[in-house]
JSON list of C-alpha atoms in Angstrom, two decimals:
[
{"chain": "A", "resi": 1, "resn": "MET", "atom": "CA", "xyz": [127.97, 43.45, 253.97]},
{"chain": "A", "resi": 2, "resn": "ASN", "atom": "CA", "xyz": [127.19, 46.70, 255.79]},
{"chain": "A", "resi": 3, "resn": "GLU", "atom": "CA", "xyz": [126.46, 48.34, 252.45]},
{"chain": "A", "resi": 4, "resn": "VAL", "atom": "CA", "xyz": [124.18, 45.45, 251.47]},
{"chain": "A", "resi": 5, "resn": "TRP", "atom": "CA", "xyz": [122.30, 45.67, 254.76]},
{"chain": "A", "resi": 6, "resn": "ASP", "atom": "CA", "xyz": [121.92, 49.43, 254.39]},
{"chain": "A", "resi": 7, "resn": "SER", "atom": "CA", "xyz": [120.50, 48.96, 250.88]},
{"chain": "A", "resi": 8, "resn": "ILE", "atom": "CA", "xyz": [118.05, 46.37, 252.19]},
{"chain": "A", "resi": 9, "resn": "THR", "atom": "CA", "xyz": [116.76, 48.51, 255.05]},
{"chain": "A", "resi": 10, "resn": "THR", "atom": "CA", "xyz": [116.70, 51.81, 253.15]},
{"chain": "A", "resi": 11, "resn": "ALA", "atom": "CA", "xyz": [113.85, 52.76, 250.84]},
{"chain": "A", "resi": 12, "resn": "GLN", "atom": "CA", "xyz": [114.94, 53.51, 247.28]},
{"chain": "A", "resi": 13, "resn": "PRO", "atom": "CA", "xyz": [113.51, 56.33, 245.16]},
{"chain": "A", "resi": 14, "resn": "ASP", "atom": "CA", "xyz": [110.54, 55.38, 243.00]},
{"chain": "A", "resi": 15, "resn": "PRO", "atom": "CA", "xyz": [111.50, 54.67, 239.38]},
{"chain": "A", "resi": 16, "resn": "SER", "atom": "CA", "xyz": [110.18, 56.89, 236.63]},
{"chain": "A", "resi": 17, "resn": "TRP", "atom": "CA", "xyz": [106.93, 55.98, 234.91]},
{"chain": "A", "resi": 18, "resn": "LYS", "atom": "CA", "xyz": [108.96, 55.06, 231.84]},
{"chain": "A", "resi": 19, "resn": "VAL", "atom": "CA", "xyz": [110.76, 52.32, 233.78]},
{"chain": "A", "resi": 20, "resn": "VAL", "atom": "CA", "xyz": [107.48, 51.05, 235.19]},
{"chain": "A", "resi": 21, "resn": "VAL", "atom": "CA", "xyz": [105.84, 50.91, 231.77]},
{"chain": "A", "resi": 22, "resn": "ALA", "atom": "CA", "xyz": [108.92, 49.41, 230.11]},
{"chain": "A", "resi": 23, "resn": "THR", "atom": "CA", "xyz": [109.20, 46.59, 232.67]},
{"chain": "A", "resi": 24, "resn": "ALA", "atom": "CA", "xyz": [105.48, 45.88, 232.29]},
{"chain": "A", "resi": 25, "resn": "ALA", "atom": "CA", "xyz": [105.89, 45.69, 228.52]},
{"chain": "A", "resi": 26, "resn": "ILE", "atom": "CA", "xyz": [108.88, 43.35, 228.80]},
{"chain": "A", "resi": 27, "resn": "ALA", "atom": "CA", "xyz": [107.01, 41.12, 231.25]},
{"chain": "A", "resi": 28, "resn": "PHE", "atom": "CA", "xyz": [104.05, 40.99, 228.86]},
{"chain": "A", "resi": 29, "resn": "LEU", "atom": "CA", "xyz": [106.33, 39.96, 225.99]},
{"chain": "A", "resi": 30, "resn": "LEU", "atom": "CA", "xyz": [107.94, 37.23, 228.09]},
{"chain": "A", "resi": 31, "resn": "ILE", "atom": "CA", "xyz": [104.45, 35.86, 228.69]},
{"chain": "A", "resi": 32, "resn": "ALA", "atom": "CA", "xyz": [102.80, 36.46, 225.31]},
{"chain": "A", "resi": 33, "resn": "TRP", "atom": "CA", "xyz": [105.71, 35.33, 223.09]},
{"chain": "A", "resi": 34, "resn": "ARG", "atom": "CA", "xyz": [105.45, 31.54, 223.07]},
{"chain": "A", "resi": 35, "resn": "PRO", "atom": "CA", "xyz": [109.18, 30.73, 222.59]},
{"chain": "A", "resi": 36, "resn": "ALA", "atom": "CA", "xyz": [110.00, 32.84, 225.64]},
{"chain": "A", "resi": 37, "resn": "TRP", "atom": "CA", "xyz": [107.01, 31.58, 227.64]},
{"chain": "A", "resi": 38, "resn": "ARG", "atom": "CA", "xyz": [108.16, 27.97, 227.31]},
{"chain": "A", "resi": 39, "resn": "HIS", "atom": "CA", "xyz": [111.13, 28.93, 229.49]},
{"chain": "A", "resi": 40, "resn": "THR", "atom": "CA", "xyz": [109.86, 31.77, 231.67]},
{"chain": "A", "resi": 41, "resn": "ARG", "atom": "CA", "xyz": [106.80, 29.78, 232.73]},
{"chain": "A", "resi": 42, "resn": "GLN", "atom": "CA", "xyz": [109.12, 27.78, 234.98]},
{"chain": "A", "resi": 43, "resn": "VAL", "atom": "CA", "xyz": [109.17, 30.82, 237.29]},
{"chain": "A", "resi": 44, "resn": "VAL", "atom": "CA", "xyz": [105.39, 30.51, 237.61]},
{"chain": "A", "resi": 45, "resn": "THR", "atom": "CA", "xyz": [105.76, 26.81, 238.40]},
{"chain": "A", "resi": 46, "resn": "ILE", "atom": "CA", "xyz": [108.30, 27.59, 241.11]},
{"chain": "A", "resi": 47, "resn": "ALA", "atom": "CA", "xyz": [105.86, 30.06, 242.68]},
{"chain": "A", "resi": 48, "resn": "HIS", "atom": "CA", "xyz": [102.94, 27.65, 242.20]},
{"chain": "A", "resi": 49, "resn": "GLU", "atom": "CA", "xyz": [104.63, 24.72, 243.92]},
{"chain": "A", "resi": 50, "resn": "GLY", "atom": "CA", "xyz": [106.14, 27.00, 246.54]},
{"chain": "A", "resi": 51, "resn": "ALA", "atom": "CA", "xyz": [102.62, 28.16, 247.44]},
{"chain": "A", "resi": 52, "resn": "HIS", "atom": "CA", "xyz": [101.47, 24.54, 247.77]},
{"chain": "A", "resi": 53, "resn": "GLY", "atom": "CA", "xyz": [104.40, 23.81, 250.05]},
{"chain": "A", "resi": 54, "resn": "LEU", "atom": "CA", "xyz": [103.94, 26.92, 252.19]},
{"chain": "A", "resi": 55, "resn": "ILE", "atom": "CA", "xyz": [100.25, 26.29, 252.81]},
{"chain": "A", "resi": 56, "resn": "ALA", "atom": "CA", "xyz": [100.92, 22.61, 253.49]},
{"chain": "A", "resi": 57, "resn": "LEU", "atom": "CA", "xyz": [103.27, 23.60, 256.30]},
{"chain": "A", "resi": 58, "resn": "LEU", "atom": "CA", "xyz": [100.88, 26.24, 257.65]},
{"chain": "A", "resi": 59, "resn": "ALA", "atom": "CA", "xyz": [98.07, 23.68, 257.61]},
{"chain": "A", "resi": 60, "resn": "GLY", "atom": "CA", "xyz": [100.14, 21.33, 259.77]},
{"chain": "A", "resi": 61, "resn": "ARG", "atom": "CA", "xyz": [100.97, 18.83, 257.04]},
{"chain": "A", "resi": 62, "resn": "GLN", "atom": "CA", "xyz": [104.41, 17.27, 256.61]},
{"chain": "A", "resi": 63, "resn": "LEU", "atom": "CA", "xyz": [106.08, 18.45, 253.41]},
{"chain": "A", "resi": 64, "resn": "ALA", "atom": "CA", "xyz": [107.68, 15.45, 251.70]},
{"chain": "A", "resi": 65, "resn": "GLY", "atom": "CA", "xyz": [109.23, 17.24, 248.73]},
{"chain": "A", "resi": 66, "resn": "ILE", "atom": "CA", "xyz": [108.73, 19.23, 245.54]},
{"chain": "A", "resi": 67, "resn": "ARG", "atom": "CA", "xyz": [109.51, 18.23, 241.96]},
{"chain": "A", "resi": 68, "resn": "LEU", "atom": "CA", "xyz": [109.75, 20.59, 238.98]},
{"chain": "A", "resi": 69, "resn": "HIS", "atom": "CA", "xyz": [109.64, 19.14, 235.47]},
{"chain": "A", "resi": 70, "resn": "SER", "atom": "CA", "xyz": [110.98, 20.33, 232.12]},
{"chain": "A", "resi": 71, "resn": "ASP", "atom": "CA", "xyz": [107.44, 20.63, 230.71]},
{"chain": "A", "resi": 72, "resn": "THR", "atom": "CA", "xyz": [106.83, 23.35, 233.37]},
{"chain": "A", "resi": 73, "resn": "SER", "atom": "CA", "xyz": [104.62, 21.07, 235.44]},
{"chain": "A", "resi": 74, "resn": "GLY", "atom": "CA", "xyz": [105.36, 20.33, 239.06]},
{"chain": "A", "resi": 75, "resn": "VAL", "atom": "CA", "xyz": [104.32, 18.16, 242.01]},
{"chain": "A", "resi": 76, "resn": "THR", "atom": "CA", "xyz": [104.28, 18.97, 245.70]},
{"chain": "A", "resi": 77, "resn": "VAL", "atom": "CA", "xyz": [103.89, 16.00, 248.02]},
{"chain": "A", "resi": 78, "resn": "SER", "atom": "CA", "xyz": [102.76, 16.41, 251.61]},
{"chain": "A", "resi": 79, "resn": "ARG", "atom": "CA", "xyz": [101.74, 13.88, 254.22]},
{"chain": "A", "resi": 80, "resn": "GLY", "atom": "CA", "xyz": [98.63, 14.19, 256.31]},
{"chain": "A", "resi": 81, "resn": "LYS", "atom": "CA", "xyz": [94.89, 13.68, 256.18]},
{"chain": "A", "resi": 82, "resn": "PRO", "atom": "CA", "xyz": [93.91, 13.26, 252.50]},
{"chain": "A", "resi": 83, "resn": "THR", "atom": "CA", "xyz": [90.64, 15.14, 253.00]},
{"chain": "A", "resi": 84, "resn": "GLY", "atom": "CA", "xyz": [89.45, 18.11, 255.02]},
{"chain": "A", "resi": 85, "resn": "PHE", "atom": "CA", "xyz": [90.25, 21.80, 255.19]},
{"chain": "A", "resi": 86, "resn": "GLY", "atom": "CA", "xyz": [94.03, 21.39, 255.19]},
{"chain": "A", "resi": 87, "resn": "MET", "atom": "CA", "xyz": [94.12, 19.48, 251.93]},
{"chain": "A", "resi": 88, "resn": "ILE", "atom": "CA", "xyz": [91.60, 21.84, 250.33]},
{"chain": "A", "resi": 89, "resn": "ALA", "atom": "CA", "xyz": [93.71, 24.83, 251.35]},
{"chain": "A", "resi": 90, "resn": "VAL", "atom": "CA", "xyz": [96.83, 23.25, 249.83]},
{"chain": "A", "resi": 91, "resn": "LEU", "atom": "CA", "xyz": [95.07, 22.64, 246.51]},
{"chain": "A", "resi": 92, "resn": "LEU", "atom": "CA", "xyz": [93.57, 26.13, 246.51]},
{"chain": "A", "resi": 93, "resn": "ALA", "atom": "CA", "xyz": [96.97, 27.77, 246.95]},
{"chain": "A", "resi": 94, "resn": "GLY", "atom": "CA", "xyz": [98.66, 26.72, 243.71]},
{"chain": "A", "resi": 95, "resn": "TYR", "atom": "CA", "xyz": [97.19, 28.81, 240.90]},
{"chain": "A", "resi": 96, "resn": "PRO", "atom": "CA", "xyz": [96.54, 31.96, 242.97]},
{"chain": "A", "resi": 97, "resn": "GLY", "atom": "CA", "xyz": [100.00, 31.59, 244.54]},
{"chain": "A", "resi": 98, "resn": "PRO", "atom": "CA", "xyz": [102.04, 33.45, 241.89]},
{"chain": "A", "resi": 99, "resn": "ALA", "atom": "CA", "xyz": [99.50, 36.27, 241.80]},
{"chain": "A", "resi": 100, "resn": "LEU", "atom": "CA", "xyz": [99.47, 36.59, 245.59]},
{"chain": "A", "resi": 101, "resn": "PHE", "atom": "CA", "xyz": [103.27, 36.61, 245.67]},
{"chain": "A", "resi": 102, "resn": "GLY", "atom": "CA", "xyz": [103.18, 39.28, 242.97]},
{"chain": "A", "resi": 103, "resn": "LEU", "atom": "CA", "xyz": [100.70, 41.31, 244.99]},
{"chain": "A", "resi": 104, "resn": "GLY", "atom": "CA", "xyz": [102.91, 41.08, 248.06]},
{"chain": "A", "resi": 105, "resn": "ALA", "atom": "CA", "xyz": [105.86, 42.20, 245.94]},
{"chain": "A", "resi": 106, "resn": "ALA", "atom": "CA", "xyz": [103.80, 45.14, 244.65]},
{"chain": "A", "resi": 107, "resn": "VAL", "atom": "CA", "xyz": [103.11, 46.24, 248.23]},
{"chain": "A", "resi": 108, "resn": "VAL", "atom": "CA", "xyz": [106.83, 46.10, 249.07]},
{"chain": "A", "resi": 109, "resn": "LEU", "atom": "CA", "xyz": [107.71, 48.03, 245.92]},
{"chain": "A", "resi": 110, "resn": "GLY", "atom": "CA", "xyz": [105.07, 50.61, 246.76]},
{"chain": "A", "resi": 111, "resn": "GLN", "atom": "CA", "xyz": [107.02, 51.29, 249.95]},
{"chain": "A", "resi": 112, "resn": "GLY", "atom": "CA", "xyz": [110.26, 51.65, 247.99]},
{"chain": "A", "resi": 113, "resn": "TYR", "atom": "CA", "xyz": [112.03, 48.49, 249.19]},
{"chain": "A", "resi": 114, "resn": "ALA", "atom": "CA", "xyz": [113.05, 46.94, 245.87]},
{"chain": "A", "resi": 115, "resn": "VAL", "atom": "CA", "xyz": [116.38, 45.63, 247.21]},
{"chain": "A", "resi": 116, "resn": "ALA", "atom": "CA", "xyz": [114.74, 44.11, 250.27]},
{"chain": "A", "resi": 117, "resn": "LEU", "atom": "CA", "xyz": [112.30, 42.37, 247.94]},
{"chain": "A", "resi": 118, "resn": "LEU", "atom": "CA", "xyz": [115.12, 40.77, 245.94]},
{"chain": "A", "resi": 119, "resn": "TRP", "atom": "CA", "xyz": [116.99, 39.55, 249.00]},
{"chain": "A", "resi": 120, "resn": "GLY", "atom": "CA", "xyz": [113.76, 38.25, 250.51]},
{"chain": "A", "resi": 121, "resn": "LEU", "atom": "CA", "xyz": [113.19, 36.33, 247.29]},
{"chain": "A", "resi": 122, "resn": "LEU", "atom": "CA", "xyz": [116.67, 34.82, 247.56]},
{"chain": "A", "resi": 123, "resn": "VAL", "atom": "CA", "xyz": [115.94, 33.59, 251.09]},
{"chain": "A", "resi": 124, "resn": "ALA", "atom": "CA", "xyz": [112.65, 32.07, 249.91]},
{"chain": "A", "resi": 125, "resn": "LEU", "atom": "CA", "xyz": [114.40, 30.30, 247.01]},
{"chain": "A", "resi": 126, "resn": "LEU", "atom": "CA", "xyz": [117.05, 28.92, 249.37]},
{"chain": "A", "resi": 127, "resn": "ILE", "atom": "CA", "xyz": [114.35, 27.48, 251.64]},
{"chain": "A", "resi": 128, "resn": "LEU", "atom": "CA", "xyz": [112.54, 26.05, 248.61]},
{"chain": "A", "resi": 129, "resn": "LEU", "atom": "CA", "xyz": [115.78, 24.50, 247.37]},
{"chain": "A", "resi": 130, "resn": "LEU", "atom": "CA", "xyz": [115.92, 22.32, 250.48]},
{"chain": "A", "resi": 131, "resn": "GLN", "atom": "CA", "xyz": [112.63, 20.72, 249.45]},
{"chain": "A", "resi": 132, "resn": "ILE", "atom": "CA", "xyz": [113.46, 19.99, 245.80]},
{"chain": "A", "resi": 133, "resn": "ARG", "atom": "CA", "xyz": [113.65, 16.26, 245.05]},
{"chain": "A", "resi": 134, "resn": "ASN", "atom": "CA", "xyz": [114.76, 16.06, 241.40]},
{"chain": "A", "resi": 135, "resn": "LEU", "atom": "CA", "xyz": [117.71, 17.31, 239.35]},
{"chain": "A", "resi": 136, "resn": "PHE", "atom": "CA", "xyz": [115.75, 19.45, 236.92]},
{"chain": "A", "resi": 137, "resn": "GLY", "atom": "CA", "xyz": [113.99, 21.16, 239.81]},
{"chain": "A", "resi": 138, "resn": "LEU", "atom": "CA", "xyz": [117.33, 21.74, 241.48]},
{"chain": "A", "resi": 139, "resn": "TRP", "atom": "CA", "xyz": [118.74, 23.27, 238.30]},
{"chain": "A", "resi": 140, "resn": "SER", "atom": "CA", "xyz": [115.66, 25.49, 237.81]},
{"chain": "A", "resi": 141, "resn": "VAL", "atom": "CA", "xyz": [115.74, 26.98, 241.30]},
{"chain": "A", "resi": 142, "resn": "VAL", "atom": "CA", "xyz": [119.53, 27.43, 241.26]},
{"chain": "A", "resi": 143, "resn": "ALA", "atom": "CA", "xyz": [119.42, 29.10, 237.82]},
{"chain": "A", "resi": 144, "resn": "PHE", "atom": "CA", "xyz": [116.65, 31.50, 238.84]},
{"chain": "A", "resi": 145, "resn": "GLY", "atom": "CA", "xyz": [118.30, 32.20, 242.18]},
{"chain": "A", "resi": 146, "resn": "THR", "atom": "CA", "xyz": [121.63, 32.92, 240.47]},
{"chain": "A", "resi": 147, "resn": "ILE", "atom": "CA", "xyz": [120.01, 35.56, 238.26]},
{"chain": "A", "resi": 148, "resn": "VAL", "atom": "CA", "xyz": [118.38, 37.21, 241.28]},
{"chain": "A", "resi": 149, "resn": "PHE", "atom": "CA", "xyz": [121.66, 37.08, 243.24]},
{"chain": "A", "resi": 150, "resn": "VAL", "atom": "CA", "xyz": [123.71, 38.63, 240.43]},
{"chain": "A", "resi": 151, "resn": "VAL", "atom": "CA", "xyz": [121.28, 41.54, 240.17]},
{"chain": "A", "resi": 152, "resn": "SER", "atom": "CA", "xyz": [121.06, 41.92, 243.96]},
{"chain": "A", "resi": 153, "resn": "TRP", "atom": "CA", "xyz": [124.83, 41.86, 244.52]},
{"chain": "A", "resi": 154, "resn": "TRP", "atom": "CA", "xyz": [126.29, 43.62, 241.50]},
{"chain": "A", "resi": 155, "resn": "GLY", "atom": "CA", "xyz": [123.40, 45.58, 240.01]},
{"chain": "A", "resi": 156, "resn": "SER", "atom": "CA", "xyz": [123.09, 49.31, 240.46]},
{"chain": "A", "resi": 157, "resn": "ALA", "atom": "CA", "xyz": [120.13, 50.71, 242.41]},
{"chain": "A", "resi": 158, "resn": "ALA", "atom": "CA", "xyz": [118.37, 51.52, 239.14]},
{"chain": "A", "resi": 159, "resn": "VAL", "atom": "CA", "xyz": [118.93, 48.00, 237.78]},
{"chain": "A", "resi": 160, "resn": "GLN", "atom": "CA", "xyz": [117.77, 46.39, 241.02]},
{"chain": "A", "resi": 161, "resn": "SER", "atom": "CA", "xyz": [114.60, 48.47, 241.06]},
{"chain": "A", "resi": 162, "resn": "ALA", "atom": "CA", "xyz": [113.82, 47.75, 237.40]},
{"chain": "A", "resi": 163, "resn": "PHE", "atom": "CA", "xyz": [114.42, 44.02, 237.89]},
{"chain": "A", "resi": 164, "resn": "ALA", "atom": "CA", "xyz": [112.16, 43.95, 240.96]},
{"chain": "A", "resi": 165, "resn": "TYR", "atom": "CA", "xyz": [109.40, 45.64, 238.96]},
{"chain": "A", "resi": 166, "resn": "LEU", "atom": "CA", "xyz": [109.93, 43.19, 236.10]},
{"chain": "A", "resi": 167, "resn": "LEU", "atom": "CA", "xyz": [109.53, 40.19, 238.40]},
{"chain": "A", "resi": 168, "resn": "THR", "atom": "CA", "xyz": [106.46, 41.71, 240.03]},
{"chain": "A", "resi": 169, "resn": "TRP", "atom": "CA", "xyz": [104.80, 42.47, 236.71]},
{"chain": "A", "resi": 170, "resn": "PHE", "atom": "CA", "xyz": [105.67, 39.01, 235.47]},
{"chain": "A", "resi": 171, "resn": "LEU", "atom": "CA", "xyz": [104.03, 37.22, 238.39]},
{"chain": "A", "resi": 172, "resn": "LEU", "atom": "CA", "xyz": [100.93, 39.41, 238.24]},
{"chain": "A", "resi": 173, "resn": "LEU", "atom": "CA", "xyz": [100.49, 39.03, 234.48]},
{"chain": "A", "resi": 174, "resn": "ALA", "atom": "CA", "xyz": [101.52, 35.39, 234.17]},
{"chain": "A", "resi": 175, "resn": "ALA", "atom": "CA", "xyz": [99.16, 34.04, 236.83]},
{"chain": "A", "resi": 176, "resn": "PRO", "atom": "CA", "xyz": [95.96, 34.64, 234.79]},
{"chain": "A", "resi": 177, "resn": "ARG", "atom": "CA", "xyz": [97.54, 33.03, 231.72]},
{"chain": "A", "resi": 178, "resn": "ALA", "atom": "CA", "xyz": [98.36, 29.92, 233.74]},
{"chain": "A", "resi": 179, "resn": "VAL", "atom": "CA", "xyz": [94.68, 29.67, 234.70]},
{"chain": "A", "resi": 180, "resn": "VAL", "atom": "CA", "xyz": [93.64, 30.00, 231.05]},
{"chain": "A", "resi": 181, "resn": "GLU", "atom": "CA", "xyz": [96.06, 27.22, 230.16]},
{"chain": "A", "resi": 182, "resn": "LEU", "atom": "CA", "xyz": [94.60, 25.07, 232.93]},
{"chain": "A", "resi": 183, "resn": "GLN", "atom": "CA", "xyz": [91.12, 25.34, 231.48]},
{"chain": "A", "resi": 184, "resn": "SER", "atom": "CA", "xyz": [92.40, 24.80, 227.93]},
{"chain": "A", "resi": 185, "resn": "SER", "atom": "CA", "xyz": [94.07, 21.55, 228.99]},
{"chain": "A", "resi": 186, "resn": "ARG", "atom": "CA", "xyz": [90.89, 20.45, 230.76]},
{"chain": "A", "resi": 187, "resn": "ARG", "atom": "CA", "xyz": [88.79, 21.23, 227.71]},
{"chain": "A", "resi": 188, "resn": "GLY", "atom": "CA", "xyz": [91.16, 19.13, 225.62]},
{"chain": "A", "resi": 189, "resn": "GLY", "atom": "CA", "xyz": [90.68, 16.14, 227.89]},
{"chain": "A", "resi": 190, "resn": "ALA", "atom": "CA", "xyz": [93.91, 16.54, 229.84]},
{"chain": "A", "resi": 191, "resn": "GLY", "atom": "CA", "xyz": [94.47, 17.92, 233.30]},
{"chain": "A", "resi": 192, "resn": "ARG", "atom": "CA", "xyz": [92.04, 15.58, 235.06]},
{"chain": "A", "resi": 193, "resn": "SER", "atom": "CA", "xyz": [94.46, 15.40, 237.96]},
{"chain": "A", "resi": 194, "resn": "SER", "atom": "CA", "xyz": [94.68, 19.20, 238.12]},
{"chain": "A", "resi": 195, "resn": "ASP", "atom": "CA", "xyz": [94.15, 21.17, 241.31]},
{"chain": "A", "resi": 196, "resn": "ALA", "atom": "CA", "xyz": [90.63, 22.11, 240.18]},
{"chain": "A", "resi": 197, "resn": "ASP", "atom": "CA", "xyz": [89.65, 18.50, 239.53]},
{"chain": "A", "resi": 198, "resn": "GLN", "atom": "CA", "xyz": [91.10, 17.33, 242.82]},
{"chain": "A", "resi": 199, "resn": "LEU", "atom": "CA", "xyz": [89.11, 20.07, 244.55]},
{"chain": "A", "resi": 200, "resn": "ARG", "atom": "CA", "xyz": [85.99, 18.82, 242.77]},
{"chain": "A", "resi": 201, "resn": "ARG", "atom": "CA", "xyz": [86.53, 15.34, 244.17]},
{"chain": "A", "resi": 202, "resn": "LEU", "atom": "CA", "xyz": [87.09, 16.71, 247.67]},
{"chain": "A", "resi": 203, "resn": "THR", "atom": "CA", "xyz": [84.25, 19.23, 247.76]},
{"chain": "A", "resi": 204, "resn": "SER", "atom": "CA", "xyz": [81.73, 18.12, 245.07]},
{"chain": "A", "resi": 205, "resn": "VAL", "atom": "CA", "xyz": [81.94, 21.67, 243.69]},
{"chain": "A", "resi": 206, "resn": "PRO", "atom": "CA", "xyz": [82.36, 21.58, 239.87]},
{"chain": "A", "resi": 207, "resn": "ALA", "atom": "CA", "xyz": [85.97, 21.97, 238.71]},
{"chain": "A", "resi": 208, "resn": "LEU", "atom": "CA", "xyz": [84.96, 24.77, 236.35]},
{"chain": "A", "resi": 209, "resn": "LEU", "atom": "CA", "xyz": [83.85, 26.86, 239.32]},
{"chain": "A", "resi": 210, "resn": "TRP", "atom": "CA", "xyz": [87.22, 26.32, 240.96]},
{"chain": "A", "resi": 211, "resn": "VAL", "atom": "CA", "xyz": [88.93, 27.44, 237.76]},
{"chain": "A", "resi": 212, "resn": "GLY", "atom": "CA", "xyz": [86.71, 30.53, 237.89]},
{"chain": "A", "resi": 213, "resn": "VAL", "atom": "CA", "xyz": [87.81, 31.19, 241.47]},
{"chain": "A", "resi": 214, "resn": "PHE", "atom": "CA", "xyz": [91.47, 30.90, 240.41]},
{"chain": "A", "resi": 215, "resn": "GLY", "atom": "CA", "xyz": [90.85, 33.34, 237.57]},
{"chain": "A", "resi": 216, "resn": "LEU", "atom": "CA", "xyz": [89.04, 35.90, 239.71]},
{"chain": "A", "resi": 217, "resn": "VAL", "atom": "CA", "xyz": [91.75, 35.84, 242.39]},
{"chain": "A", "resi": 218, "resn": "THR", "atom": "CA", "xyz": [94.56, 36.30, 239.87]},
{"chain": "A", "resi": 219, "resn": "LEU", "atom": "CA", "xyz": [92.77, 39.16, 238.10]},
{"chain": "A", "resi": 220, "resn": "ALA", "atom": "CA", "xyz": [91.97, 40.84, 241.41]},
{"chain": "A", "resi": 221, "resn": "CYS", "atom": "CA", "xyz": [95.63, 40.59, 242.43]},
{"chain": "A", "resi": 222, "resn": "LEU", "atom": "CA", "xyz": [96.67, 42.16, 239.13]},
{"chain": "A", "resi": 223, "resn": "ALA", "atom": "CA", "xyz": [94.28, 45.07, 239.62]},
{"chain": "A", "resi": 224, "resn": "LEU", "atom": "CA", "xyz": [95.31, 45.62, 243.24]},
{"chain": "A", "resi": 225, "resn": "GLY", "atom": "CA", "xyz": [98.98, 45.24, 242.35]},
{"chain": "A", "resi": 226, "resn": "VAL", "atom": "CA", "xyz": [98.75, 48.07, 239.84]},
{"chain": "A", "resi": 227, "resn": "VAL", "atom": "CA", "xyz": [97.33, 50.33, 242.55]},
{"chain": "A", "resi": 228, "resn": "TRP", "atom": "CA", "xyz": [99.36, 49.22, 245.57]},
{"chain": "A", "resi": 229, "resn": "SER", "atom": "CA", "xyz": [102.73, 49.23, 243.82]},
{"chain": "A", "resi": 230, "resn": "GLY", "atom": "CA", "xyz": [102.37, 52.95, 243.18]},
{"chain": "A", "resi": 231, "resn": "VAL", "atom": "CA", "xyz": [102.33, 52.41, 239.41]},
{"chain": "A", "resi": 232, "resn": "LEU", "atom": "CA", "xyz": [99.50, 54.86, 238.86]},
{"chain": "A", "resi": 233, "resn": "SER", "atom": "CA", "xyz": [101.34, 57.61, 240.71]},
{"chain": "A", "resi": 234, "resn": "SER", "atom": "CA", "xyz": [104.71, 57.03, 239.01]}
]
């Protein structure tokens, strides 16, 4: 445990530019290749619903539970005033959530704390697990957490760093695609209960503008993540 703590509190050397580029390429393939995306998108859903839950708590709402479904959709239920700033903030958090988590991870990686990032992620997943209210959601979080734990506990420093970069790239690159999928589903007549449409009903601002806000935030996080993670200097 002393060795683990030392690895968490000690900055690791920056990986080579080859590792950075390779992890970015792998993350892109996991997103762009549809057979892989059907499974890896669940990570985005975990981050999406986790963001809803986090903001619900910060806004003073009572978090009633989170459900993750096999079609990569999810539902976060919180109790409180159904209108007002708190509810708007909760709905706003979902689609930008994965990108903002990715940006935060990029900042941590830029400081060299890849191992601390992985263990911090494990703590976050453990807290999230306490709020899961269905079996598939339980399995999803446990499966993802197990992968992160195996790398964190048994992986070499090089493997841990590469995996941390892979996760960061994945969140930053996957968030814009999720927004594109949101608008595609809306254009096809589905998604009328989406975050954007619920925001329209609460604010009278067109849902398409909210989708645009989601897209701009995720793209801005991607651009900042590239800079803040130290990728350009690797």
